[in-house]
Amino acid sequence: PVPVQVPSVPSQADQEEKKTLELQNRKVKQENEELKDLNRQLQLRIDNNEFQLQQLQQQLQFVHNDHSGLQSRFLQQQQLCQQQEAELVAARSKALQSQQKQLELQEKLDGETRNSLL
């Protein structure tokens, strides 16, 4: 004799469990979609932040280069001022020596003039 398979009829409990599992499955799928959407939004924000960071780094490099250039020009001007100050001190010293010689010559001339008048 060949055994006859009778299709099993799901019980009420089985049907309720199946409905519960299907509902849970739909909820999980919906949560997954929401999480995927949230991930996309976060990735966009990350990409935007990375772009802004690159722009800020470029601006910082520009400011750094500009500062370096200004600092270099400042040092050049400072050296020029120091050089001109040294030249001014030397010129004043030379002028004082010249005035001193002029006074000495004037005194000598005045002395000779006095002696010739006596």
The first five atom37 places (N, CA, C, CB, O) and aatype in JSON, in Angstrom:
{
  "aatype": [14, 19, 14, 19, 5, 19, 14, 15, 19, 14, 15, 5, 0, 3, 5, 6, 6, 11, 11, 16, 10, 6, 10, 5, 2, 1, 11, 19, 11, 5, 6, 2, 6, 6, 10, 11, 3, 10, 2, 1, 5, 10, 5, 10, 1, 9, 3, 2, 2, 6, 13, 5, 10, 5, 5, 10, 5, 5, 5, 10, 5, 13, 19, 8, 2, 3, 8, 15, 7, 10, 5, 15, 1, 13, 10, 5, 5, 5, 5, 10, 4, 5, 5, 5, 6, 0, 6, 10, 19, 0, 0, 1, 15, 11, 0, 10, 5, 15, 5, 5, 11, 5, 10, 6, 10, 5, 6, 11, 10, 3, 7, 6, 16, 1, 2, 15, 10, 10],
  "atom_mask": [
    [1, 1, 1, 1, 1],
    [1, 1, 1, 1, 1],
    [1, 1, 1, 1, 1],
    [1, 1, 1, 1, 1],
    [1, 1, 1, 1, 1],
    [1, 1, 1, 1, 1],
    [1, 1, 1, 1, 1],
    [1, 1, 1, 1, 1],
    [1, 1, 1, 1, 1],
    [1, 1, 1, 1, 1],
    [1, 1, 1, 1, 1],
    [1, 1, 1, 1, 1],
    [1, 1, 1, 1, 1],
    [1, 1, 1, 1, 1],
    [1, 1, 1, 1, 1],
    [1, 1, 1, 1, 1],
    [1, 1, 1, 1, 1],
    [1, 1, 1, 1, 1],
    [1, 1, 1, 1, 1],
    [1, 1, 1, 1, 1],
    [1, 1, 1, 1, 1],
    [1, 1, 1, 1, 1],
    [1, 1, 1, 1, 1],
    [1, 1, 1, 1, 1],
    [1, 1, 1, 1, 1],
    [1, 1, 1, 1, 1],
    [1, 1, 1, 1, 1],
    [1, 1, 1, 1, 1],
    [1, 1, 1, 1, 1],
    [1, 1, 1, 1, 1],
    [1, 1, 1, 1, 1],
    [1, 1, 1, 1, 1],
    [1, 1, 1, 1, 1],
    [1, 1, 1, 1, 1],
    [1, 1, 1, 1, 1],
    [1, 1, 1, 1, 1],
    [1, 1, 1, 1, 1],
    [1, 1, 1, 1, 1],
    [1, 1, 1, 1, 1],
    [1, 1, 1, 1, 1],
    [1, 1, 1, 1, 1],
    [1, 1, 1, 1, 1],
    [1, 1, 1, 1, 1],
    [1, 1, 1, 1, 1],
    [1, 1, 1, 1, 1],
    [1, 1, 1, 1, 1],
    [1, 1, 1, 1, 1],
    [1, 1, 1, 1, 1],
    [1, 1, 1, 1, 1],
    [1, 1, 1, 1, 1],
    [1, 1, 1, 1, 1],
    [1, 1, 1, 1, 1],
    [1, 1, 1, 1, 1],
    [1, 1, 1, 1, 1],
    [1, 1, 1, 1, 1],
    [1, 1, 1, 1, 1],
    [1, 1, 1, 1, 1],
    [1, 1, 1, 1, 1],
    [1, 1, 1, 1, 1],
    [1, 1, 1, 1, 1],
    [1, 1, 1, 1, 1],
    [1, 1, 1, 1, 1],
    [1, 1, 1, 1, 1],
    [1, 1, 1, 1, 1],
    [1, 1, 1, 1, 1],
    [1, 1, 1, 1, 1],
    [1, 1, 1, 1, 1],
    [1, 1, 1, 1, 1],
    [1, 1, 1, 0, 1],
    [1, 1, 1, 1, 1],
    [1, 1, 1, 1, 1],
    [1, 1, 1, 1, 1],
    [1, 1, 1, 1, 1],
    [1, 1, 1, 1, 1],
    [1, 1, 1, 1, 1],
    [1, 1, 1, 1, 1],
    [1, 1, 1, 1, 1],
    [1, 1, 1, 1, 1],
    [1, 1, 1, 1, 1],
    [1, 1, 1, 1, 1],
    [1, 1, 1, 1, 1],
    [1, 1, 1, 1, 1],
    [1, 1, 1, 1, 1],
    [1, 1, 1, 1, 1],
    [1, 1, 1, 1, 1],
    [1, 1, 1, 1, 1],
    [1, 1, 1, 1, 1],
    [1, 1, 1, 1, 1],
    [1, 1, 1, 1, 1],
    [1, 1, 1, 1, 1],
    [1, 1, 1, 1, 1],
    [1, 1, 1, 1, 1],
    [1, 1, 1, 1, 1],
    [1, 1, 1, 1, 1],
    [1, 1, 1, 1, 1],
    [1, 1, 1, 1, 1],
    [1, 1, 1, 1, 1],
    [1, 1, 1, 1, 1],
    [1, 1, 1, 1, 1],
    [1, 1, 1, 1, 1],
    [1, 1, 1, 1, 1],
    [1, 1, 1, 1, 1],
    [1, 1, 1, 1, 1],
    [1, 1, 1, 1, 1],
    [1, 1, 1, 1, 1],
    [1, 1, 1, 1, 1],
    [1, 1, 1, 1, 1],
    [1, 1, 1, 1, 1],
    [1, 1, 1, 1, 1],
    [1, 1, 1, 1, 1],
    [1, 1, 1, 0, 1],
    [1, 1, 1, 1, 1],
    [1, 1, 1, 1, 1],
    [1, 1, 1, 1, 1],
    [1, 1, 1, 1, 1],
    [1, 1, 1, 1, 1],
    [1, 1, 1, 1, 1],
    [1, 1, 1, 1, 1]
  ],
  "atom_positions": [
    [[0.84, -1.21, 0.0], [0.0, 0.0, 0.0], [0.87, 1.25, 0.0], [-0.95, 0.01, 1.22], [1.86, 1.34, 0.73]],
    [[0.48, 2.2, -0.82], [1.21, 3.47, -0.95], [0.61, 4.46, 0.04], [1.14, 4.03, -2.43], [-0.6, 4.66, 0.08]],
    [[1.48, 5.09, 0.84], [0.92, 6.04, 1.81], [0.38, 7.27, 1.08], [1.99, 6.46, 2.85], [1.02, 7.78, 0.16]],
    [[-0.73, 7.71, 1.47], [-1.37, 8.88, 0.86], [-1.07, 10.09, 1.75], [-2.94, 8.68, 0.68], [-1.27, 10.07, 2.96]],
    [[-0.57, 11.13, 1.09], [-0.28, 12.34, 1.86], [-1.48, 13.25, 1.81], [0.98, 13.07, 1.31], [-1.96, 13.63, 0.74]],
    [[-1.94, 13.58, 2.95], [-3.08, 14.49, 3.07], [-2.52, 15.88, 3.3], [-4.06, 14.05, 4.22], [-1.76, 16.1, 4.25]],
    [[-2.89, 16.85, 2.45], [-2.37, 18.19, 2.68], [-2.82, 18.69, 4.05], [-2.83, 19.17, 1.57], [-3.99, 18.62, 4.42]],
    [[-1.85, 19.19, 4.76], [-2.17, 19.65, 6.11], [-2.85, 21.0, 6.05], [-0.9, 19.71, 7.0], [-2.45, 21.86, 5.26]],
    [[-3.81, 21.18, 6.82], [-4.54, 22.45, 6.9], [-3.93, 23.22, 8.07], [-6.11, 22.23, 7.09], [-3.89, 22.72, 9.2]],
    [[-3.45, 24.47, 7.78], [-2.83, 25.21, 8.88], [-3.85, 25.49, 9.98], [-2.22, 26.54, 8.37], [-5.01, 25.84, 9.74]],
    [[-3.37, 25.31, 11.17], [-4.24, 25.57, 12.32], [-4.42, 27.06, 12.52], [-3.66, 24.92, 13.6], [-3.71, 27.86, 11.9]],
    [[-5.34, 27.44, 13.34], [-5.6, 28.85, 13.66], [-4.35, 29.49, 14.26], [-6.81, 28.98, 14.65], [-4.01, 30.63, 13.93]],
    [[-3.66, 28.76, 15.12], [-2.45, 29.28, 15.77], [-1.36, 29.51, 14.73], [-1.94, 28.3, 16.86], [-0.65, 30.51, 14.77]],
    [[-1.24, 28.55, 13.77], [-0.24, 28.72, 12.71], [-0.55, 29.94, 11.85], [-0.19, 27.46, 11.83], [0.36, 30.68, 11.48]],
    [[-1.8, 30.14, 11.54], [-2.19, 31.29, 10.71], [-1.91, 32.61, 11.44], [-3.69, 31.2, 10.33], [-1.44, 33.58, 10.84]],
    [[-2.19, 32.64, 12.73], [-1.93, 33.86, 13.5], [-0.43, 34.14, 13.61], [-2.54, 33.74, 14.91], [0.01, 35.28, 13.51]],
    [[0.35, 33.08, 13.8], [1.81, 33.24, 13.88], [2.36, 33.75, 12.55], [2.49, 31.91, 14.26], [3.25, 34.6, 12.51]],
    [[1.8, 33.19, 11.45], [2.23, 33.64, 10.13], [1.92, 35.12, 9.92], [1.55, 32.8, 9.03], [2.76, 35.86, 9.41]],
    [[0.72, 35.56, 10.32], [0.36, 36.98, 10.2], [1.28, 37.85, 11.04], [-1.11, 37.19, 10.62], [1.7, 38.93, 10.62]],
    [[1.58, 37.38, 12.24], [2.47, 38.13, 13.13], [3.86, 38.27, 12.51], [2.58, 37.44, 14.51], [4.45, 39.35, 12.52]],
    [[4.38, 37.17, 11.98], [5.7, 37.19, 11.34], [5.7, 38.1, 10.11], [6.14, 35.77, 10.94], [6.67, 38.83, 9.88]],
    [[4.64, 38.06, 9.31], [4.55, 38.93, 8.13], [4.53, 40.4, 8.54], [3.3, 38.59, 7.3], [5.17, 41.24, 7.91]],
    [[3.78, 40.71, 9.62], [3.72, 42.08, 10.11], [5.09, 42.53, 10.61], [2.67, 42.21, 11.23], [5.53, 43.64, 10.31]],
    [[5.77, 41.67, 11.36], [7.11, 41.99, 11.85], [8.08, 42.18, 10.68], [7.63, 40.87, 12.79], [8.93, 43.07, 10.69]],
    [[7.93, 41.33, 9.67], [8.78, 41.42, 8.49], [8.57, 42.76, 7.79], [8.49, 40.26, 7.53], [9.55, 43.4, 7.39]],
    [[7.3, 43.2, 7.62], [7.02, 44.49, 7.0], [7.63, 45.63, 7.81], [5.5, 44.7, 6.85], [8.2, 46.57, 7.26]],
    [[7.5, 45.53, 9.15], [8.07, 46.57, 10.02], [9.59, 46.64, 9.87], [7.7, 46.31, 11.49], [10.17, 47.73, 9.78]],
    [[10.23, 45.48, 9.83], [11.69, 45.43, 9.69], [12.11, 46.01, 8.33], [12.2, 43.96, 9.85], [13.08, 46.75, 8.24]],
    [[11.35, 45.64, 7.27], [11.65, 46.18, 5.93], [11.5, 47.7, 5.92], [10.74, 45.55, 4.87], [12.32, 48.4, 5.32]],
    [[10.46, 48.2, 6.57], [10.23, 49.65, 6.63], [11.37, 50.33, 7.41], [8.86, 49.96, 7.28], [11.88, 51.37, 6.98]],
    [[11.76, 49.74, 8.54], [12.87, 50.29, 9.31], [14.15, 50.28, 8.49], [13.07, 49.5, 10.62], [14.94, 51.22, 8.53]],
    [[14.37, 49.19, 7.73], [15.56, 49.11, 6.86], [15.57, 50.24, 5.83], [15.62, 47.75, 6.15], [16.6, 50.87, 5.6]],
    [[14.41, 50.49, 5.22], [14.32, 51.58, 4.23], [14.59, 52.92, 4.89], [12.93, 51.59, 3.56], [15.29, 53.76, 4.33]],
    [[14.04, 53.12, 6.09], [14.28, 54.37, 6.81], [15.76, 54.53, 7.15], [13.44, 54.44, 8.09], [16.32, 55.62, 7.05]],
    [[16.38, 53.42, 7.56], [17.82, 53.47, 7.88], [18.66, 53.72, 6.62], [18.26, 52.15, 8.54], [19.65, 54.46, 6.68]],
    [[18.27, 53.12, 5.5], [18.98, 53.38, 4.24], [18.87, 54.85, 3.87], [18.43, 52.49, 3.11], [19.85, 55.46, 3.45]],
    [[17.66, 55.41, 4.02], [17.46, 56.83, 3.72], [18.3, 57.69, 4.65], [15.96, 57.2, 3.85], [18.93, 58.65, 4.22]],
    [[18.31, 57.34, 5.92], [19.12, 58.08, 6.9], [20.61, 57.98, 6.54], [18.87, 57.54, 8.33], [21.35, 58.96, 6.64]],
    [[21.03, 56.79, 6.13], [22.44, 56.6, 5.72], [22.78, 57.49, 4.52], [22.71, 55.12, 5.37], [23.85, 58.09, 4.46]],
    [[21.84, 57.56, 3.54], [22.08, 58.42, 2.37], [22.21, 59.88, 2.8], [20.93, 58.26, 1.34], [23.09, 60.6, 2.33]],
    [[21.31, 60.32, 3.7], [21.36, 61.7, 4.18], [22.69, 61.97, 4.91], [20.17, 62.0, 5.13], [23.33, 63.0, 4.7]],
    [[23.09, 61.03, 5.76], [24.35, 61.2, 6.49], [25.54, 61.22, 5.54], [24.53, 60.07, 7.52], [26.48, 62.0, 5.73]],
    [[25.51, 60.36, 4.51], [26.61, 60.34, 3.54], [26.69, 61.67, 2.8], [26.43, 59.18, 2.54], [27.78, 62.18, 2.54]],
    [[25.52, 62.24, 2.45], [25.52, 63.56, 1.8], [26.12, 64.62, 2.71], [24.08, 63.97, 1.4], [26.9, 65.46, 2.26]],
    [[25.77, 64.56, 3.99], [26.32, 65.53, 4.94], [27.84, 65.34, 5.1], [25.63, 65.39, 6.32], [28.59, 66.31, 5.18]],
    [[28.27, 64.08, 5.13], [29.7, 63.8, 5.24], [30.43, 64.34, 4.01], [29.96, 62.27, 5.39], [31.46, 64.99, 4.13]],
    [[29.88, 64.07, 2.82], [30.49, 64.55, 1.58], [30.56, 66.08, 1.58], [29.69, 64.06, 0.35], [31.57, 66.66, 1.2]],
    [[29.47, 66.72, 2.01], [29.43, 68.18, 2.07], [30.47, 68.71, 3.07], [28.02, 68.66, 2.46], [31.17, 69.68, 2.79]],
    [[30.56, 68.06, 4.22], [31.54, 68.49, 5.22], [32.97, 68.31, 4.71], [31.35, 67.7, 6.53], [33.83, 69.16, 4.96]],
    [[33.22, 67.21, 4.0], [34.56, 66.99, 3.45], [34.89, 68.05, 2.41], [34.65, 65.58, 2.83], [36.02, 68.53, 2.35]],
    [[33.9, 68.42, 1.59], [34.11, 69.47, 0.59], [34.42, 70.8, 1.28], [32.87, 69.61, -0.31], [35.36, 71.5, 0.89]],
    [[33.63, 71.13, 2.31], [33.88, 72.38, 3.05], [35.24, 72.35, 3.72], [32.78, 72.61, 4.1], [35.93, 73.37, 3.76]],
    [[35.64, 71.2, 4.24], [36.94, 71.07, 4.88], [38.06, 71.32, 3.86], [37.09, 69.67, 5.51], [39.04, 72.0, 4.16]],
    [[37.92, 70.77, 2.65], [38.91, 71.0, 1.6], [39.01, 72.48, 1.26], [38.57, 70.19, 0.34], [40.1, 73.02, 1.08]],
    [[37.84, 73.15, 1.18], [37.85, 74.59, 0.88], [38.55, 75.37, 1.99], [36.42, 75.11, 0.69], [39.33, 76.28, 1.72]],
    [[38.26, 75.01, 3.23], [38.89, 75.7, 4.36], [40.4, 75.45, 4.38], [38.26, 75.25, 5.69], [41.17, 76.35, 4.71]],
    [[40.81, 74.23, 4.04], [42.24, 73.93, 4.0], [42.93, 74.75, 2.91], [42.46, 72.42, 3.76], [44.05, 75.22, 3.1]],
    [[42.25, 74.91, 1.76], [42.82, 75.73, 0.69], [42.92, 77.19, 1.12], [41.97, 75.62, -0.59], [43.93, 77.86, 0.86]],
    [[41.87, 77.69, 1.8], [41.9, 79.07, 2.28], [43.0, 79.25, 3.32], [40.55, 79.47, 2.87], [43.69, 80.27, 3.32]],
    [[43.15, 78.26, 4.2], [44.2, 78.32, 5.21], [45.57, 78.35, 4.56], [44.1, 77.13, 6.18], [46.45, 79.1, 4.99]],
    [[45.77, 77.55, 3.52], [47.05, 77.53, 2.8], [47.3, 78.89, 2.15], [47.07, 76.4, 1.73], [48.42, 79.4, 2.17]],
    [[46.25, 79.47, 1.57], [46.38, 80.79, 0.95], [46.78, 81.83, 1.99], [45.06, 81.21, 0.26], [47.68, 82.63, 1.76]],
    [[46.1, 81.81, 3.14], [46.42, 82.76, 4.22], [47.84, 82.54, 4.71], [45.41, 82.62, 5.39], [48.57, 83.49, 4.96]],
    [[48.23, 81.27, 4.85], [49.6, 80.96, 5.3], [50.63, 81.5, 4.3], [49.78, 79.42, 5.48], [51.62, 82.11, 4.69]],
    [[50.36, 81.25, 3.0], [51.29, 81.76, 1.97], [51.34, 83.28, 1.98], [50.87, 81.25, 0.58], [52.41, 83.87, 1.87]],
    [[50.17, 83.91, 2.12], [50.09, 85.37, 2.15], [50.86, 85.89, 3.37], [48.62, 85.84, 2.19], [51.59, 86.87, 3.27]],
    [[50.68, 85.23, 4.51], [51.37, 85.64, 5.73], [52.88, 85.49, 5.55], [50.89, 84.81, 6.94], [53.65, 86.36, 5.97]],
    [[53.3, 84.39, 4.94], [54.73, 84.18, 4.71], [55.31, 85.27, 3.82], [54.98, 82.8, 4.08], [56.4, 85.78, 4.07]],
    [[54.55, 85.63, 2.77], [55.0, 86.69, 1.87], [55.1, 88.03, 2.58], [0.0, 0.0, 0.0], [56.07, 88.77, 2.42]],
    [[54.07, 88.32, 3.39], [54.09, 89.58, 4.14], [55.23, 89.59, 5.15], [52.74, 89.79, 4.86], [55.89, 90.61, 5.34]],
    [[55.46, 88.48, 5.79], [56.54, 88.39, 6.78], [57.89, 88.59, 6.09], [56.5, 87.03, 7.51], [58.77, 89.27, 6.62]],
    [[58.05, 88.01, 4.92], [59.3, 88.17, 4.17], [59.51, 89.63, 3.78], [59.29, 87.28, 2.91], [60.61, 90.16, 3.92]],
    [[58.44, 90.28, 3.27], [58.56, 91.7, 2.89], [58.85, 92.56, 4.11], [57.28, 92.19, 2.2], [59.63, 93.51, 4.03]],
    [[58.23, 92.23, 5.25], [58.47, 92.99, 6.47], [59.94, 92.89, 6.86], [57.56, 92.47, 7.62], [60.57, 93.89, 7.21]],
    [[60.49, 91.67, 6.8], [61.9, 91.5, 7.17], [62.82, 92.25, 6.21], [62.27, 90.0, 7.18], [63.83, 92.83, 6.63]],
    [[62.48, 92.25, 4.92], [63.28, 93.02, 3.95], [63.23, 94.51, 4.28], [62.77, 92.79, 2.52], [64.26, 95.19, 4.27]],
    [[62.03, 95.02, 4.58], [61.89, 96.45, 4.92], [62.64, 96.76, 6.21], [60.4, 96.84, 5.06], [63.26, 97.81, 6.33]],
    [[62.58, 95.84, 7.16], [63.28, 96.05, 8.43], [64.79, 96.12, 8.2], [62.94, 94.91, 9.43], [65.47, 96.96, 8.78]],
    [[65.31, 95.24, 7.35], [66.74, 95.26, 7.03], [67.11, 96.56, 6.32], [67.11, 94.06, 6.16], [68.15, 97.16, 6.61]],
    [[66.27, 97.0, 5.4], [66.52, 98.25, 4.68], [66.55, 99.42, 5.66], [65.45, 98.48, 3.6], [67.42, 100.28, 5.57]],
    [[65.6, 99.46, 6.59], [65.56, 100.53, 7.59], [66.82, 100.52, 8.46], [64.31, 100.4, 8.48], [67.38, 101.57, 8.75]],
    [[67.25, 99.34, 8.85], [68.46, 99.23, 9.67], [69.68, 99.72, 8.89], [68.67, 97.78, 10.15], [70.55, 100.39, 9.44]],
    [[69.73, 99.37, 7.62], [70.84, 99.8, 6.77], [70.83, 101.33, 6.63], [70.76, 99.13, 5.36], [71.86, 101.99, 6.74]],
    [[69.64, 101.89, 6.37], [69.53, 103.34, 6.23], [69.86, 104.05, 7.54], [68.13, 103.73, 5.75], [70.45, 105.13, 7.54]],
    [[69.46, 103.44, 8.65], [69.77, 104.03, 9.96], [71.28, 104.05, 10.18], [69.07, 103.24, 11.1], [71.83, 105.03, 10.68]],
    [[71.96, 102.97, 9.81], [73.42, 102.91, 9.96], [74.07, 103.96, 9.06], [73.94, 101.49, 9.6], [75.03, 104.62, 9.47]],
    [[73.55, 104.13, 7.84], [74.1, 105.15, 6.94], [73.87, 106.55, 7.5], [73.46, 105.03, 5.54], [74.73, 107.42, 7.37]],
    [[72.72, 106.77, 8.12], [72.41, 108.06, 8.72], [73.35, 108.35, 9.89], [70.94, 108.1, 9.2], [73.86, 109.47, 10.03]],
    [[73.59, 107.35, 10.73], [74.52, 107.52, 11.86], [75.91, 107.86, 11.33], [74.56, 106.24, 12.75], [76.58, 108.74, 11.87]],
    [[76.36, 107.17, 10.28], [77.68, 107.43, 9.7], [77.74, 108.84, 9.11], [78.01, 106.38, 8.59], [78.74, 109.54, 9.27]],
    [[76.67, 109.27, 8.44], [76.64, 110.62, 7.86], [76.65, 111.68, 8.95], [75.4, 110.79, 6.97], [77.32, 112.7, 8.8]],
    [[75.93, 111.47, 10.03], [75.94, 112.42, 11.16], [77.34, 112.51, 11.78], [74.91, 112.0, 12.23], [77.82, 113.6, 12.1]],
    [[77.96, 111.37, 11.94], [79.31, 111.34, 12.52], [80.27, 112.12, 11.63], [79.79, 109.88, 12.7], [81.1, 112.89, 12.12]],
    [[80.16, 111.9, 10.31], [81.03, 112.6, 9.37], [80.75, 114.11, 9.42], [80.82, 112.06, 7.92], [81.68, 114.91, 9.36]],
    [[79.48, 114.49, 9.53], [79.12, 115.91, 9.6], [79.68, 116.53, 10.88], [77.59, 116.08, 9.55], [80.17, 117.66, 10.84]],
    [[79.6, 115.82, 12.0], [80.15, 116.34, 13.27], [81.67, 116.51, 13.17], [79.8, 115.39, 14.44], [82.22, 117.5, 13.65]],
    [[82.34, 115.53, 12.54], [83.8, 115.65, 12.36], [84.12, 116.86, 11.49], [84.38, 114.36, 11.72], [85.07, 117.59, 11.77]],
    [[83.33, 117.05, 10.45], [83.56, 118.19, 9.56], [83.34, 119.51, 10.31], [82.63, 118.12, 8.32], [84.11, 120.45, 10.14]],
    [[82.3, 119.57, 11.12], [82.04, 120.79, 11.92], [83.18, 121.03, 12.9], [80.69, 120.68, 12.68], [83.61, 122.16, 13.1]],
    [[83.65, 119.95, 13.51], [84.76, 120.09, 14.47], [86.0, 120.64, 13.77], [85.08, 118.72, 15.13], [86.66, 121.53, 14.29]],
    [[86.31, 120.11, 12.58], [87.47, 120.61, 11.82], [87.27, 122.07, 11.45], [87.7, 119.76, 10.54], [88.2, 122.87, 11.52]],
    [[86.05, 122.41, 11.06], [85.74, 123.79, 10.67], [85.94, 124.72, 11.86], [84.29, 123.9, 10.14], [86.49, 125.81, 11.71]],
    [[85.49, 124.29, 13.07], [85.68, 125.11, 14.27], [87.16, 125.27, 14.59], [84.94, 124.48, 15.46], [87.62, 126.35, 14.94]],
    [[87.9, 124.16, 14.46], [89.34, 124.23, 14.74], [90.04, 125.19, 13.77], [89.98, 122.82, 14.65], [90.89, 125.99, 14.17]],
    [[89.67, 125.09, 12.49], [90.28, 125.98, 11.51], [89.88, 127.43, 11.76], [89.88, 125.56, 10.08], [90.68, 128.35, 11.59]],
    [[88.64, 127.64, 12.16], [88.17, 129.0, 12.44], [88.93, 129.58, 13.63], [86.63, 129.02, 12.71], [89.33, 130.75, 13.62]],
    [[89.12, 128.75, 14.68], [89.87, 129.21, 15.85], [91.31, 129.53, 15.45], [89.84, 128.15, 16.97], [91.87, 130.53, 15.89]],
    [[91.89, 128.68, 14.64], [93.27, 128.9, 14.2], [93.36, 130.2, 13.38], [93.77, 127.69, 13.35], [94.28, 131.0, 13.55]],
    [[92.38, 130.38, 12.5], [92.34, 131.6, 11.68], [92.15, 132.84, 12.56], [91.21, 131.5, 10.62], [92.8, 133.86, 12.37]],
    [[91.22, 132.71, 13.53], [90.98, 133.83, 14.43], [92.24, 134.14, 15.23], [89.81, 133.51, 15.38], [92.56, 135.31, 15.45]],
    [[92.96, 133.09, 15.68], [94.21, 133.31, 16.43], [95.27, 133.99, 15.59], [0.0, 0.0, 0.0], [95.98, 134.88, 16.06]],
    [[95.39, 133.57, 14.34], [96.37, 134.18, 13.46], [95.99, 135.61, 13.15], [96.51, 133.39, 12.16], [96.86, 136.48, 13.05]],
    [[94.68, 135.86, 13.0], [94.22, 137.22, 12.72], [94.54, 138.12, 13.93], [92.69, 137.24, 12.4], [95.0, 139.25, 13.75]],
    [[94.31, 137.63, 15.12], [94.6, 138.39, 16.33], [96.08, 138.68, 16.45], [94.11, 137.63, 17.56], [96.49, 139.79, 16.8]],
    [[96.88, 137.67, 16.16], [98.35, 137.85, 16.25], [98.86, 138.85, 15.24], [99.06, 136.52, 16.05], [99.77, 139.62, 15.53]],
    [[98.27, 138.85, 14.05], [98.72, 139.79, 13.04], [98.31, 141.21, 13.37], [98.17, 139.4, 11.68], [98.97, 142.17, 12.97]],
    [[97.2, 141.34, 14.12], [96.75, 142.7, 14.51], [97.6, 143.22, 15.65], [95.26, 142.69, 14.94], [97.69, 144.44, 15.82]],
    [[98.22, 142.39, 16.41], [99.03, 142.84, 17.54], [100.35, 143.19, 17.04], [99.14, 141.8, 18.65], [101.22, 143.6, 17.81]]
  ]
}
